[in-house]
Amino acid sequence: MDIRYSAGPQDVRRYTTEELRKEFLISGLYQPDTVQATYSHVDRMVVLGIMPVHEVLPIDRGIDVWANFGTSYFLERREAGLFNLGGRGFVEADGEHFSLGFEDCLYISKGTKEVCFGSDDPENPARFYLVSAPAHRACKTTFLSFSDANKRPCGDAATSNKRVINQFIHPDVLETCQLSMGLTQLDEGSVWNTMPAHTHERRMEVYTYFNIPEGNVVFHMMGQPQETRHIVMQNYDAVISPSWSIHAGAGTAAYTFIWAMGGENQAFDDMDNFLPTDMR
């Protein structure tokens, strides 16, 4: 498991490009028959990339659960949300079977002991993107198809940020302990996300970008509003956003991204907004 310790804004001001990427960028998430895990000390969030091809993979493949979490199994004191970003696959959670197509979502409750992942077709394997947050109470493990999401259109073509925020793991859709997740789709011709930018001191956030057309990238903006930095993101890359950092981006083409939040509350609109003209 890759461990990321929390960096403060005063230090990040002095980071080189490579240091910034090493601290916040998560790449190479999908390796055949492997669970790739990154543990962030920012609100103790864990990001997993799971790509079963010929095997059915347990959630803790290659992870020393006791050494990293001090528990006897992965979700003993955690909850998790996941999306399938590849071919059709399945998840089994304490004997319950869930079939997931592209962009389907599954919330898994705290206290779920056995979780494993498989693909229906090894020639077109599933890519499970999973984020886990600490949890102090159990909620119901729930499958969510794309049609189950709460849809919030926003932005405008004139400002190149017309998009739909699809809220999946969200208080308006289902009950969870603290984790919130959703999927934002940009319209063709729009490239900006989360602009005007904001921070939320009470929560951290993780983005993962996908559906980036071949030969294109996303310039992910981060840092304090008056000390902005950027990280160039490739398809399926993820990025950690501490509570003090903005999290926005502009692509060289339209794309899709998944956001995941954890922290003090689940209030989606609990934000500190900044005008573009006030940023530096």
Coordinates of C-alpha atoms in Angstrom, one line a residue:
M1 CA 0.0 0.0 0.0
D2 CA 1.3 3.4 -1.0
I3 CA 1.1 5.8 2.1
R4 CA 0.7 9.5 1.5
Y5 CA 1.3 11.8 4.6
S6 CA -0.5 15.1 4.8
A7 CA 1.3 18.1 3.3
G8 CA 0.5 21.7 4.3
P9 CA 0.0 24.7 2.1
Q10 CA 3.2 26.4 3.2
D11 CA 5.3 23.4 2.1
V12 CA 3.4 22.9 -1.2
R13 CA 4.3 26.5 -2.3
R14 CA 7.9 25.3 -2.7
Y15 CA 7.2 22.0 -4.4
T16 CA 8.7 21.2 -7.8
T17 CA 6.5 19.5 -10.4
E18 CA 7.8 16.1 -9.5
E19 CA 7.3 16.7 -5.8
L20 CA 3.7 17.9 -6.4
R21 CA 2.9 14.8 -8.4
K22 CA 4.5 12.4 -5.9
E23 CA 2.5 13.9 -3.1
F24 CA -1.0 14.2 -4.7
L25 CA -1.2 12.2 -8.0
I26 CA -2.3 8.6 -8.0
S27 CA -1.5 6.8 -11.2
G28 CA -1.2 3.2 -12.5
L29 CA -4.4 2.2 -10.6
Y30 CA -5.4 -0.6 -12.9
Q31 CA -3.0 -3.6 -13.2
P32 CA -4.2 -7.0 -14.3
D33 CA -5.3 -9.2 -11.4
T34 CA -4.0 -6.7 -8.9
V35 CA -5.4 -4.4 -6.1
Q36 CA -3.6 -1.1 -6.2
A37 CA -4.0 0.8 -2.9
T38 CA -3.1 4.4 -1.8
Y39 CA -3.7 5.4 1.8
S40 CA -4.0 9.2 2.4
H41 CA -3.6 10.6 5.8
V42 CA -5.9 13.5 4.7
D43 CA -9.0 12.3 6.5
R44 CA -7.6 8.8 6.3
M45 CA -9.2 8.1 2.9
V46 CA -8.1 5.0 0.9
V47 CA -8.2 4.8 -2.9
L48 CA -8.2 1.4 -4.6
G49 CA -7.9 0.4 -8.3
I50 CA -9.0 -3.2 -8.8
M51 CA -8.7 -4.9 -12.2
P52 CA -9.7 -8.6 -12.1
V53 CA -8.9 -10.4 -15.4
H54 CA -8.5 -14.1 -14.8
E55 CA -8.9 -14.1 -11.0
V56 CA -11.5 -13.1 -8.5
L57 CA -9.7 -10.6 -6.2
P58 CA -10.4 -10.0 -2.5
I59 CA -10.4 -6.4 -1.5
D60 CA -7.4 -6.9 0.7
R61 CA -5.2 -8.6 -1.9
G62 CA -1.6 -7.5 -1.1
I63 CA -2.7 -5.3 1.8
D64 CA -1.6 -5.9 5.4
V65 CA -4.9 -5.0 7.0
W66 CA -3.6 -5.1 10.6
A67 CA -0.5 -3.1 9.9
N68 CA -2.4 -0.4 8.0
F69 CA -5.7 -0.2 9.8
G70 CA -5.2 -2.0 13.1
T71 CA -8.3 -4.1 12.3
S72 CA -9.0 -7.8 11.5
Y73 CA -10.6 -7.0 8.1
F74 CA -10.7 -4.1 5.6
L75 CA -14.2 -2.7 6.3
E76 CA -14.3 -3.5 10.0
R77 CA -14.3 0.3 10.8
R78 CA -14.7 1.6 7.2
E79 CA -17.3 2.1 4.5
A80 CA -16.6 2.1 0.7
G81 CA -18.0 3.4 -2.5
L82 CA -17.0 2.2 -6.0
F83 CA -17.7 2.6 -9.7
N84 CA -17.0 0.3 -12.6
L85 CA -15.0 2.1 -15.2
G86 CA -14.5 -0.9 -17.5
G87 CA -16.3 -3.9 -18.9
R88 CA -19.1 -5.7 -17.0
G89 CA -18.0 -7.2 -13.7
F90 CA -19.3 -8.3 -10.4
V91 CA -18.8 -7.7 -6.7
E92 CA -19.6 -10.1 -3.9
A93 CA -20.1 -8.6 -0.5
D94 CA -20.7 -11.1 2.4
G95 CA -22.3 -13.5 -0.1
E96 CA -24.5 -10.9 -1.9
H97 CA -23.8 -10.8 -5.6
F98 CA -23.9 -7.4 -7.5
S99 CA -23.5 -7.1 -11.3
L100 CA -22.0 -3.8 -12.4
G101 CA -21.9 -2.4 -15.9
F102 CA -20.0 0.7 -17.0
E103 CA -20.5 3.7 -14.6
D104 CA -22.6 1.6 -12.2
C105 CA -22.0 2.3 -8.5
L106 CA -22.0 0.2 -5.3
Y107 CA -22.0 1.4 -1.7
I108 CA -20.6 -1.1 0.8
S109 CA -21.4 -0.8 4.5
K110 CA -19.1 -0.8 7.4
G111 CA -18.8 -4.3 8.9
T112 CA -18.8 -6.1 5.6
K113 CA -16.2 -8.9 6.1
E114 CA -15.7 -10.5 2.7
V115 CA -15.6 -8.4 -0.5
C116 CA -14.3 -9.7 -3.8
F117 CA -14.3 -8.5 -7.4
G118 CA -14.5 -10.3 -10.8
S119 CA -14.9 -9.6 -14.5
D120 CA -17.4 -11.3 -16.8
D121 CA -15.0 -11.2 -19.8
P122 CA -11.2 -11.3 -19.4
E123 CA -10.9 -9.7 -22.9
N124 CA -12.8 -6.7 -21.6
P125 CA -12.1 -6.6 -17.8
A126 CA -13.9 -4.5 -15.2
R127 CA -12.0 -1.6 -13.7
F128 CA -13.3 -1.0 -10.2
Y129 CA -12.5 2.5 -8.7
L130 CA -13.0 2.4 -5.0
V131 CA -12.7 5.0 -2.2
S132 CA -13.0 4.1 1.5
A133 CA -13.6 6.4 4.5
P134 CA -13.6 5.7 8.2
A135 CA -17.1 5.0 9.5
H136 CA -18.6 4.8 13.0
R137 CA -21.9 3.2 12.1
A138 CA -23.3 0.7 9.5
C139 CA -25.6 1.6 6.7
K140 CA -27.2 -0.6 4.0
T141 CA -25.0 -2.0 1.2
T142 CA -26.7 -0.6 -2.0
F143 CA -26.4 -0.9 -5.7
L144 CA -27.0 2.2 -7.8
S145 CA -27.4 2.3 -11.5
F146 CA -26.8 5.4 -13.5
S147 CA -30.6 6.1 -13.6
D148 CA -30.6 6.1 -9.7
A149 CA -28.4 9.1 -9.5
N150 CA -29.7 12.6 -8.5
K151 CA -28.9 14.8 -11.5
R152 CA -27.9 18.4 -11.2
P153 CA -27.2 20.2 -14.5
C154 CA -25.0 23.2 -14.2
G155 CA -22.6 25.5 -16.1
D156 CA -23.0 27.0 -19.6
A157 CA -21.6 26.3 -23.0
A158 CA -20.6 30.0 -23.2
T159 CA -18.2 29.5 -20.3
S160 CA -17.1 26.1 -21.5
N161 CA -18.3 24.3 -18.3
K162 CA -21.7 22.9 -19.2
R163 CA -22.0 19.6 -17.2
V164 CA -24.2 17.3 -15.2
I165 CA -23.3 16.4 -11.6
N166 CA -24.7 12.9 -11.0
Q167 CA -25.0 12.4 -7.2
F168 CA -24.8 8.7 -6.3
I169 CA -23.5 8.2 -2.7
H170 CA -25.2 11.3 -1.4
P171 CA -27.7 12.2 1.4
D172 CA -30.4 12.9 -1.2
V173 CA -30.0 9.4 -2.6
L174 CA -29.1 7.0 0.2
E175 CA -27.9 7.1 3.8
T176 CA -24.2 6.6 4.5
C177 CA -22.0 7.4 7.5
Q178 CA -19.7 10.1 6.0
L179 CA -18.7 9.1 2.5
S180 CA -20.1 11.0 -0.5
M181 CA -19.4 10.2 -4.2
G182 CA -20.7 11.1 -7.6
L183 CA -19.8 11.4 -11.3
T184 CA -19.7 14.6 -13.3
Q185 CA -20.0 14.5 -17.1
L186 CA -18.9 17.4 -19.3
D187 CA -20.8 18.2 -22.5
E188 CA -19.0 18.1 -25.7
G189 CA -17.2 21.4 -26.2
S190 CA -17.0 22.1 -22.5
V191 CA -13.6 21.6 -20.7
W192 CA -13.8 23.3 -17.3
N193 CA -14.9 21.6 -14.1
T194 CA -15.6 23.2 -10.7
M195 CA -15.1 26.7 -11.9
P196 CA -15.6 29.1 -10.2
A197 CA -13.4 27.2 -7.8
H198 CA -14.0 26.5 -4.1
T199 CA -12.5 24.9 -1.0
H200 CA -14.3 23.2 1.9
E201 CA -12.3 23.3 5.1
R202 CA -14.4 20.6 6.6
R203 CA -13.9 17.9 4.0
M204 CA -11.2 16.6 1.7
E205 CA -11.9 15.4 -1.8
V206 CA -10.4 12.9 -4.3
Y207 CA -11.0 13.2 -8.1
T208 CA -10.4 10.5 -10.7
Y209 CA -10.5 11.5 -14.4
F210 CA -11.6 9.1 -17.2
N211 CA -13.3 9.2 -20.6
I212 CA -10.4 11.4 -21.7
P213 CA -10.0 11.0 -25.5
E214 CA -6.8 9.6 -26.7
G215 CA -4.0 12.2 -27.0
N216 CA -5.7 14.6 -24.6
V217 CA -5.1 15.5 -20.9
V218 CA -6.7 17.4 -18.0
F219 CA -4.9 20.2 -16.3
H220 CA -6.0 19.7 -12.7
M221 CA -5.8 23.0 -10.6
M222 CA -5.0 22.8 -6.9
G223 CA -3.4 24.8 -4.1
Q224 CA -4.7 27.8 -2.1
P225 CA -6.7 30.2 -4.3
Q226 CA -3.9 32.8 -4.3
E227 CA -1.2 30.1 -4.7
T228 CA -2.5 27.8 -7.4
R229 CA -0.6 24.9 -8.9
H230 CA -1.5 22.4 -11.6
I231 CA -1.0 18.6 -12.2
V232 CA -1.3 17.2 -15.7
M233 CA -3.7 14.2 -15.5
Q234 CA -3.9 11.2 -17.8
N235 CA -6.9 8.8 -18.3
Y236 CA -7.7 7.0 -15.1
D237 CA -5.4 9.1 -12.9
A238 CA -6.7 10.2 -9.5
V239 CA -5.6 13.2 -7.4
I240 CA -5.9 14.0 -3.7
S241 CA -7.3 17.4 -2.7
P242 CA -6.7 18.5 0.9
S243 CA -9.4 20.7 2.5
W244 CA -7.2 23.8 2.0
S245 CA -6.9 23.3 -1.7
I246 CA -9.1 24.2 -4.6
H247 CA -9.9 21.3 -7.0
A248 CA -10.8 22.3 -10.5
G249 CA -9.6 21.4 -14.0
A250 CA -9.5 22.2 -17.7
G251 CA -9.1 19.5 -20.3
T252 CA -7.9 19.6 -23.9
A253 CA -11.2 17.9 -24.6
A254 CA -14.4 16.9 -22.7
Y255 CA -14.1 14.2 -20.1
T256 CA -15.8 12.6 -17.1
F257 CA -14.6 12.5 -13.5
I258 CA -15.6 11.0 -10.2
W259 CA -15.5 12.9 -6.9
A260 CA -15.3 11.4 -3.5
M261 CA -15.5 13.4 -0.2
G262 CA -15.1 12.6 3.5
G263 CA -14.7 14.7 6.6
E264 CA -16.8 16.6 9.1
N265 CA -20.1 16.7 7.2
Q266 CA -22.0 15.6 4.1
A267 CA -23.4 19.0 3.1
F268 CA -22.7 19.1 -0.6
D269 CA -23.0 22.9 -0.8
D270 CA -20.8 23.6 2.2
M271 CA -18.2 25.5 0.2
D272 CA -16.0 28.6 0.3
N273 CA -16.3 30.0 -3.2
F274 CA -13.7 32.2 -5.0
L275 CA -14.2 34.3 -8.1
P276 CA -11.8 33.5 -11.0
T277 CA -10.5 37.1 -10.9
D278 CA -9.5 36.7 -7.2
M279 CA -7.3 33.7 -7.9
R280 CA -3.6 33.8 -8.5

